[in-house]
């Protein structure tokens, strides 16, 4: 319990600090205020959803070793947790489609991903997210699970529904993103080997670095969320296996997934020069303001 509490405290702190820095960076730096980064900001908002409400409630449950916040908080917490997860994978899919269009279909990019169109796409992502999470309110699948001290999606509530959730909300988006990034990697290799020298002008060094950053966001999301989704999918296919899954494995898969919410902003700060530079500028400005007030 102590280990889980420490992990959750670190996740909440890094999640809030990192994602607020990311949003402020895009807002204050014109170089970062691009159409494609609208999905990056949207992903940061999805990560912040869990840091301000569901995770603190899970922390309270760990301290009390039970859920003490009542039924309404349980349902709201589970709903926001689901919105964050689905919103994250849908935004990652949006990022992949944006990069695919930018690199592989550069002549159409400015028309397809104009600023107004991109805002519409982000709105569509959140509309689909709310639509995807709504069925949970009607199948009574948001319940407190003492193994993870959280009100979350109960995988054993309905086998058919669980299979649909895992396929539509995880496997299908992962397949789409994998296809986009595979096509981009093939194109990058072709450019490097001069198989397609005609597309070289679009492939600038900073474009490749941005792509690698977004690719790492996808890879870490897939790694963090795959164990939980695979367990849910297997149990839904064969419910008898539910009792044979070790509790430590189930708990570890959940908290591994929770930890992902604080990684995205860190990845952008570590791998993207413009974000890293803006992070430093914002932190130094805040420190100067604090020193002046003192």
mmCIF file of C-alpha atoms in Angstrom:
data_model
loop_
_atom_site.group_PDB
_atom_site.id
_atom_site.type_symbol
_atom_site.label_atom_id
_atom_site.label_comp_id
_atom_site.label_asym_id
_atom_site.label_seq_id
_atom_site.Cartn_x
_atom_site.Cartn_y
_atom_site.Cartn_z
ATOM 1 C CA UNK A 1 0.000 0.000 0.000
ATOM 2 C CA UNK A 2 2.866 2.367 0.818
ATOM 3 C CA UNK A 3 4.495 1.676 -2.560
ATOM 4 C CA UNK A 4 1.218 2.256 -4.428
ATOM 5 C CA UNK A 5 0.601 5.491 -2.520
ATOM 6 C CA UNK A 6 4.098 6.808 -3.305
ATOM 7 C CA UNK A 7 3.726 5.868 -6.971
ATOM 8 C CA UNK A 8 0.360 7.641 -7.154
ATOM 9 C CA UNK A 9 1.683 10.785 -5.405
ATOM 10 C CA UNK A 10 4.605 10.999 -7.850
ATOM 11 C CA UNK A 11 2.256 10.395 -10.785
ATOM 12 C CA UNK A 12 -0.141 13.163 -9.667
ATOM 13 C CA UNK A 13 2.667 15.685 -9.063
ATOM 14 C CA UNK A 14 4.486 15.035 -12.358
ATOM 15 C CA UNK A 15 1.185 14.824 -14.262
ATOM 16 C CA UNK A 16 -0.018 18.246 -13.065
ATOM 17 C CA UNK A 17 3.341 20.026 -13.305
ATOM 18 C CA UNK A 18 4.377 18.506 -16.632
ATOM 19 C CA UNK A 19 1.098 18.880 -18.493
ATOM 20 C CA UNK A 20 0.503 22.440 -17.266
ATOM 21 C CA UNK A 21 4.012 23.294 -18.500
ATOM 22 C CA UNK A 22 3.210 21.695 -21.855
ATOM 23 C CA UNK A 23 -0.045 23.654 -22.262
ATOM 24 C CA UNK A 24 1.628 26.935 -21.221
ATOM 25 C CA UNK A 25 4.492 26.251 -23.646
ATOM 26 C CA UNK A 26 2.161 25.887 -26.630
ATOM 27 C CA UNK A 27 0.168 28.949 -25.542
ATOM 28 C CA UNK A 28 3.185 31.235 -25.054
ATOM 29 C CA UNK A 29 5.503 30.136 -27.888
ATOM 30 C CA UNK A 30 4.512 30.962 -31.472
ATOM 31 C CA UNK A 31 6.790 28.229 -32.828
ATOM 32 C CA UNK A 32 4.769 25.654 -30.910
ATOM 33 C CA UNK A 33 1.397 27.172 -31.771
ATOM 34 C CA UNK A 34 0.864 24.854 -34.763
ATOM 35 C CA UNK A 35 -2.239 22.994 -35.863
ATOM 36 C CA UNK A 36 -0.691 19.604 -35.099
ATOM 37 C CA UNK A 37 0.045 20.589 -31.503
ATOM 38 C CA UNK A 38 -3.676 21.046 -30.853
ATOM 39 C CA UNK A 39 -3.815 17.258 -30.397
ATOM 40 C CA UNK A 40 -0.801 17.455 -28.057
ATOM 41 C CA UNK A 41 -2.593 20.008 -25.860
ATOM 42 C CA UNK A 42 -5.759 17.914 -26.010
ATOM 43 C CA UNK A 43 -3.749 14.873 -24.876
ATOM 44 C CA UNK A 44 -2.378 16.918 -21.960
ATOM 45 C CA UNK A 45 -5.942 17.836 -20.947
ATOM 46 C CA UNK A 46 -6.879 14.134 -21.024
ATOM 47 C CA UNK A 47 -3.952 13.375 -18.699
ATOM 48 C CA UNK A 48 -4.918 16.201 -16.331
ATOM 49 C CA UNK A 49 -8.472 14.844 -15.990
ATOM 50 C CA UNK A 50 -7.267 11.997 -13.777
ATOM 51 C CA UNK A 51 -4.700 14.007 -11.798
ATOM 52 C CA UNK A 52 -7.215 16.462 -10.338
ATOM 53 C CA UNK A 53 -9.982 14.047 -9.296
ATOM 54 C CA UNK A 54 -9.824 10.233 -9.770
ATOM 55 C CA UNK A 55 -6.208 9.772 -8.614
ATOM 56 C CA UNK A 56 -6.593 11.830 -5.401
ATOM 57 C CA UNK A 57 -9.731 9.821 -4.562
ATOM 58 C CA UNK A 58 -7.789 6.594 -5.166
ATOM 59 C CA UNK A 59 -5.108 7.941 -2.820
ATOM 60 C CA UNK A 60 -7.756 8.543 -0.128
ATOM 61 C CA UNK A 61 -8.990 4.971 -0.645
ATOM 62 C CA UNK A 62 -5.435 3.648 -0.164
ATOM 63 C CA UNK A 63 -5.058 5.577 3.118
ATOM 64 C CA UNK A 64 -8.412 4.250 4.413
ATOM 65 C CA UNK A 65 -8.017 0.809 2.785
ATOM 66 C CA UNK A 66 -11.571 1.201 1.439
ATOM 67 C CA UNK A 67 -13.772 3.558 -0.583
ATOM 68 C CA UNK A 68 -15.157 6.229 1.764
ATOM 69 C CA UNK A 69 -16.329 8.856 -0.746
ATOM 70 C CA UNK A 70 -19.770 7.447 -1.562
ATOM 71 C CA UNK A 71 -21.535 6.211 -4.693
ATOM 72 C CA UNK A 72 -21.720 9.520 -6.617
ATOM 73 C CA UNK A 73 -17.998 10.230 -6.313
ATOM 74 C CA UNK A 74 -17.353 6.634 -7.378
ATOM 75 C CA UNK A 75 -19.385 7.049 -10.579
ATOM 76 C CA UNK A 76 -17.917 10.471 -11.425
ATOM 77 C CA UNK A 77 -14.383 9.217 -10.729
ATOM 78 C CA UNK A 78 -14.865 6.147 -12.939
ATOM 79 C CA UNK A 79 -16.448 8.247 -15.681
ATOM 80 C CA UNK A 80 -13.553 10.756 -15.725
ATOM 81 C CA UNK A 81 -11.017 7.934 -15.606
ATOM 82 C CA UNK A 82 -12.654 6.373 -18.669
ATOM 83 C CA UNK A 83 -12.772 9.737 -20.456
ATOM 84 C CA UNK A 84 -9.060 10.222 -19.806
ATOM 85 C CA UNK A 85 -8.091 6.800 -21.137
ATOM 86 C CA UNK A 86 -10.278 6.898 -24.235
ATOM 87 C CA UNK A 87 -9.484 10.568 -24.855
ATOM 88 C CA UNK A 88 -5.758 9.758 -24.659
ATOM 89 C CA UNK A 89 -5.836 6.948 -27.221
ATOM 90 C CA UNK A 90 -8.116 8.940 -29.555
ATOM 91 C CA UNK A 91 -5.780 11.962 -29.339
ATOM 92 C CA UNK A 92 -2.750 9.755 -29.967
ATOM 93 C CA UNK A 93 -4.593 8.445 -33.035
ATOM 94 C CA UNK A 94 -5.231 12.046 -34.115
ATOM 95 C CA UNK A 95 -1.523 12.861 -33.688
ATOM 96 C CA UNK A 96 -0.544 9.842 -35.799
ATOM 97 C CA UNK A 97 -2.985 10.744 -38.588
ATOM 98 C CA UNK A 98 -1.712 14.336 -38.500
ATOM 99 C CA UNK A 99 1.934 13.243 -38.823
ATOM 100 C CA UNK A 100 1.029 10.704 -41.523
ATOM 101 C CA UNK A 101 -0.700 13.378 -43.594
ATOM 102 C CA UNK A 102 2.112 15.909 -42.961
ATOM 103 C CA UNK A 103 4.917 13.575 -44.059
ATOM 104 C CA UNK A 104 3.301 11.140 -46.501
ATOM 105 C CA UNK A 105 0.729 13.468 -48.130
ATOM 106 C CA UNK A 106 2.377 16.859 -47.680
ATOM 107 C CA UNK A 107 0.597 18.519 -50.619
ATOM 108 C CA UNK A 108 -2.789 17.959 -48.973
ATOM 109 C CA UNK A 109 -1.721 18.704 -45.403
ATOM 110 C CA UNK A 110 -2.381 22.461 -45.272
ATOM 111 C CA UNK A 111 -5.895 21.984 -46.614
ATOM 112 C CA UNK A 112 -6.838 18.917 -44.556
ATOM 113 C CA UNK A 113 -5.245 20.152 -41.314
ATOM 114 C CA UNK A 114 -5.944 23.849 -41.463
ATOM 115 C CA UNK A 115 -6.264 25.506 -38.049
ATOM 116 C CA UNK A 116 -10.073 25.583 -38.153
ATOM 117 C CA UNK A 117 -10.280 21.986 -39.378
ATOM 118 C CA UNK A 118 -7.889 20.807 -36.665
ATOM 119 C CA UNK A 119 -9.989 22.404 -33.922
ATOM 120 C CA UNK A 120 -13.001 20.584 -35.386
ATOM 121 C CA UNK A 121 -11.053 17.307 -35.303
ATOM 122 C CA UNK A 122 -10.148 17.873 -31.646
ATOM 123 C CA UNK A 123 -13.804 18.585 -30.893
ATOM 124 C CA UNK A 124 -14.730 15.382 -32.719
ATOM 125 C CA UNK A 125 -12.196 13.442 -30.636
ATOM 126 C CA UNK A 126 -13.846 14.576 -27.400
ATOM 127 C CA UNK A 127 -17.360 14.052 -28.765
ATOM 128 C CA UNK A 128 -16.432 10.464 -29.667
ATOM 129 C CA UNK A 129 -14.796 10.052 -26.251
ATOM 130 C CA UNK A 130 -17.980 11.065 -24.409
ATOM 131 C CA UNK A 131 -20.055 8.876 -26.743
ATOM 132 C CA UNK A 132 -17.736 5.919 -26.103
ATOM 133 C CA UNK A 133 -17.879 6.229 -22.306
ATOM 134 C CA UNK A 134 -21.649 6.775 -22.048
ATOM 135 C CA UNK A 135 -22.649 3.059 -22.263
ATOM 136 C CA UNK A 136 -20.886 2.464 -18.931
ATOM 137 C CA UNK A 137 -23.670 4.401 -17.207
ATOM 138 C CA UNK A 138 -26.277 1.974 -18.563
ATOM 139 C CA UNK A 139 -24.512 -1.373 -18.070
ATOM 140 C CA UNK A 140 -23.461 -0.571 -14.473
ATOM 141 C CA UNK A 141 -19.787 -1.307 -15.197
ATOM 142 C CA UNK A 142 -18.218 1.499 -13.121
ATOM 143 C CA UNK A 143 -17.505 -0.048 -9.734
ATOM 144 C CA UNK A 144 -15.004 0.145 -6.901
ATOM 145 C CA UNK A 145 -12.255 -2.453 -7.182
ATOM 146 C CA UNK A 146 -10.418 -2.987 -3.856
ATOM 147 C CA UNK A 147 -7.428 -4.489 -5.700
ATOM 148 C CA UNK A 148 -6.599 -1.105 -7.267
ATOM 149 C CA UNK A 149 -8.353 1.205 -4.750
ATOM 150 C CA UNK A 150 -10.240 2.881 -7.598
ATOM 151 C CA UNK A 151 -13.693 3.172 -9.084
ATOM 152 C CA UNK A 152 -13.068 1.936 -12.593
ATOM 153 C CA UNK A 153 -14.367 -0.182 -15.447
ATOM 154 C CA UNK A 154 -15.275 -3.649 -14.139
ATOM 155 C CA UNK A 155 -13.961 -6.040 -16.788
ATOM 156 C CA UNK A 156 -16.088 -8.901 -15.476
ATOM 157 C CA UNK A 157 -19.371 -6.957 -15.616
ATOM 158 C CA UNK A 158 -20.233 -8.027 -19.153
ATOM 159 C CA UNK A 159 -17.927 -10.226 -21.269
ATOM 160 C CA UNK A 160 -19.272 -9.144 -24.663
ATOM 161 C CA UNK A 161 -19.150 -5.469 -23.701
ATOM 162 C CA UNK A 162 -15.584 -5.839 -22.374
ATOM 163 C CA UNK A 163 -14.456 -7.410 -25.664
ATOM 164 C CA UNK A 164 -16.037 -4.540 -27.607
ATOM 165 C CA UNK A 165 -14.404 -1.949 -25.329
ATOM 166 C CA UNK A 166 -10.922 -3.464 -25.665
ATOM 167 C CA UNK A 167 -11.209 -3.925 -29.439
ATOM 168 C CA UNK A 168 -12.735 -0.503 -30.253
ATOM 169 C CA UNK A 169 -10.917 1.570 -27.621
ATOM 170 C CA UNK A 170 -7.494 -0.084 -27.731
ATOM 171 C CA UNK A 171 -6.716 -2.655 -30.438
ATOM 172 C CA UNK A 172 -8.334 -0.737 -33.323
ATOM 173 C CA UNK A 173 -6.691 2.650 -32.508
ATOM 174 C CA UNK A 174 -3.352 0.878 -31.933
ATOM 175 C CA UNK A 175 -3.675 -0.761 -35.365
ATOM 176 C CA UNK A 176 -4.436 2.603 -37.042
ATOM 177 C CA UNK A 177 -1.539 4.355 -35.290
ATOM 178 C CA UNK A 178 0.838 1.462 -36.078
ATOM 179 C CA UNK A 179 -0.102 1.646 -39.760
ATOM 180 C CA UNK A 180 0.493 5.425 -39.874
ATOM 181 C CA UNK A 181 3.876 5.229 -38.174
ATOM 182 C CA UNK A 182 4.931 2.217 -40.240
ATOM 183 C CA UNK A 183 4.228 4.160 -43.436
ATOM 184 C CA UNK A 184 6.167 7.131 -42.065
ATOM 185 C CA UNK A 185 9.154 4.945 -41.128
ATOM 186 C CA UNK A 186 9.169 3.407 -44.619
ATOM 187 C CA UNK A 187 9.121 6.875 -46.156
ATOM 188 C CA UNK A 188 11.902 8.110 -43.861
ATOM 189 C CA UNK A 189 14.085 5.145 -44.873
ATOM 190 C CA UNK A 190 13.330 5.768 -48.536
ATOM 191 C CA UNK A 191 14.369 9.401 -48.164
ATOM 192 C CA UNK A 192 17.556 8.427 -46.302
ATOM 193 C CA UNK A 193 18.462 5.920 -49.052
ATOM 194 C CA UNK A 194 17.498 8.444 -51.752
ATOM 195 C CA UNK A 195 14.839 6.112 -53.141
ATOM 196 C CA UNK A 196 12.454 9.103 -53.137
ATOM 197 C CA UNK A 197 14.614 12.239 -53.282
ATOM 198 C CA UNK A 198 11.677 14.311 -54.537
ATOM 199 C CA UNK A 199 10.100 14.419 -51.063
ATOM 200 C CA UNK A 200 13.284 15.519 -49.298
ATOM 201 C CA UNK A 201 12.263 19.215 -48.852
ATOM 202 C CA UNK A 202 9.345 18.266 -46.587
ATOM 203 C CA UNK A 203 11.526 16.030 -44.428
ATOM 204 C CA UNK A 204 13.452 18.593 -42.420
ATOM 205 C CA UNK A 205 15.564 17.560 -39.391
ATOM 206 C CA UNK A 206 13.150 19.090 -36.858
ATOM 207 C CA UNK A 207 10.244 17.260 -38.540
ATOM 208 C CA UNK A 208 11.996 13.961 -37.926
ATOM 209 C CA UNK A 209 12.683 14.882 -34.285
ATOM 210 C CA UNK A 210 9.032 15.835 -33.770
ATOM 211 C CA UNK A 211 7.940 12.564 -35.312
ATOM 212 C CA UNK A 212 10.273 10.583 -33.031
ATOM 213 C CA UNK A 213 8.844 12.391 -29.989
ATOM 214 C CA UNK A 214 5.267 11.559 -30.963
ATOM 215 C CA UNK A 215 6.269 8.000 -31.824
ATOM 216 C CA UNK A 216 7.737 7.554 -28.325
ATOM 217 C CA UNK A 217 4.494 8.875 -26.785
ATOM 218 C CA UNK A 218 2.623 6.157 -28.690
ATOM 219 C CA UNK A 219 5.103 3.395 -27.803
ATOM 220 C CA UNK A 220 5.025 4.161 -24.075
ATOM 221 C CA UNK A 221 1.218 4.388 -24.096
ATOM 222 C CA UNK A 222 1.002 0.975 -25.783
ATOM 223 C CA UNK A 223 3.501 -0.550 -23.329
ATOM 224 C CA UNK A 224 1.749 0.894 -20.259
ATOM 225 C CA UNK A 225 -1.791 -0.003 -21.295
ATOM 226 C CA UNK A 226 -1.245 -3.313 -23.137
ATOM 227 C CA UNK A 227 -1.028 -5.573 -20.021
ATOM 228 C CA UNK A 228 -4.336 -4.328 -18.589
ATOM 229 C CA UNK A 229 -6.164 -4.571 -21.920
ATOM 230 C CA UNK A 230 -4.762 -8.031 -22.684
ATOM 231 C CA UNK A 231 -5.841 -9.273 -19.236
ATOM 232 C CA UNK A 232 -9.327 -7.815 -19.744
ATOM 233 C CA UNK A 233 -9.608 -9.325 -23.229
ATOM 234 C CA UNK A 234 -8.476 -12.800 -22.097
ATOM 235 C CA UNK A 235 -10.784 -12.800 -19.065
ATOM 236 C CA UNK A 236 -13.714 -11.659 -21.230
ATOM 237 C CA UNK A 237 -13.070 -14.520 -23.664
ATOM 238 C CA UNK A 238 -12.706 -17.050 -20.848
ATOM 239 C CA UNK A 239 -14.217 -15.774 -17.546
ATOM 240 C CA UNK A 240 -12.970 -18.865 -15.666
ATOM 241 C CA UNK A 241 -9.431 -17.478 -15.915
ATOM 242 C CA UNK A 242 -10.337 -14.443 -13.775
ATOM 243 C CA UNK A 243 -9.620 -16.236 -10.484
ATOM 244 C CA UNK A 244 -6.291 -17.598 -11.754
ATOM 245 C CA UNK A 245 -4.773 -14.167 -12.489
ATOM 246 C CA UNK A 246 -2.502 -13.176 -9.565
ATOM 247 C CA UNK A 247 -3.729 -10.102 -7.706
ATOM 248 C CA UNK A 248 -0.251 -8.512 -7.844
ATOM 249 C CA UNK A 249 -0.241 -8.804 -11.649
ATOM 250 C CA UNK A 250 -3.665 -7.182 -11.961
ATOM 251 C CA UNK A 251 -2.717 -4.357 -9.560
ATOM 252 C CA UNK A 252 0.646 -3.816 -11.277
ATOM 253 C CA UNK A 253 -1.018 -3.603 -14.707
ATOM 254 C CA UNK A 254 -3.463 -0.963 -13.421
ATOM 255 C CA UNK A 255 -0.862 1.245 -11.751
ATOM 256 C CA UNK A 256 1.428 0.853 -14.755
ATOM 257 C CA UNK A 257 -1.431 2.257 -16.848
ATOM 258 C CA UNK A 258 -2.032 5.046 -14.314
ATOM 259 C CA UNK A 259 1.647 6.026 -14.454
ATOM 260 C CA UNK A 260 1.395 6.692 -18.203
ATOM 261 C CA UNK A 261 -0.565 9.903 -17.588
ATOM 262 C CA UNK A 262 2.562 11.669 -16.314
ATOM 263 C CA UNK A 263 4.928 10.464 -19.059
ATOM 264 C CA UNK A 264 3.776 12.396 -22.120
ATOM 265 C CA UNK A 265 4.822 15.859 -20.936
ATOM 266 C CA UNK A 266 8.159 14.430 -19.758
ATOM 267 C CA UNK A 267 8.774 12.887 -23.192
ATOM 268 C CA UNK A 268 8.128 16.197 -24.938
ATOM 269 C CA UNK A 269 10.474 17.979 -22.548
ATOM 270 C CA UNK A 270 13.196 15.353 -22.953
ATOM 271 C CA UNK A 271 13.081 14.818 -26.721
ATOM 272 C CA UNK A 272 11.771 18.066 -28.212
ATOM 273 C CA UNK A 273 14.184 21.025 -28.097
ATOM 274 C CA UNK A 274 11.466 23.694 -28.463
ATOM 275 C CA UNK A 275 9.385 22.268 -25.611
ATOM 276 C CA UNK A 276 12.443 21.779 -23.408
ATOM 277 C CA UNK A 277 13.554 25.376 -24.002
ATOM 278 C CA UNK A 278 10.078 26.705 -23.237
ATOM 279 C CA UNK A 279 9.813 24.571 -20.077
ATOM 280 C CA UNK A 280 13.030 26.144 -18.783
ATOM 281 C CA UNK A 281 11.880 29.656 -19.659
ATOM 282 C CA UNK A 282 8.546 29.226 -17.855
ATOM 283 C CA UNK A 283 10.158 27.687 -14.750
ATOM 284 C CA UNK A 284 12.792 30.458 -14.569
ATOM 285 C CA UNK A 285 10.100 33.139 -14.975
ATOM 286 C CA UNK A 286 8.040 31.606 -12.168
ATOM 287 C CA UNK A 287 11.112 31.383 -9.915
ATOM 288 C CA UNK A 288 11.904 35.064 -10.564
ATOM 289 C CA UNK A 289 8.322 36.033 -9.709
ATOM 290 C CA UNK A 290 8.468 34.050 -6.461
ATOM 291 C CA UNK A 291 11.809 35.660 -5.520
ATOM 292 C CA UNK A 292 10.415 39.134 -6.185
ATOM 293 C CA UNK A 293 7.383 38.569 -3.990
ATOM 294 C CA UNK A 294 9.616 37.298 -1.192
#
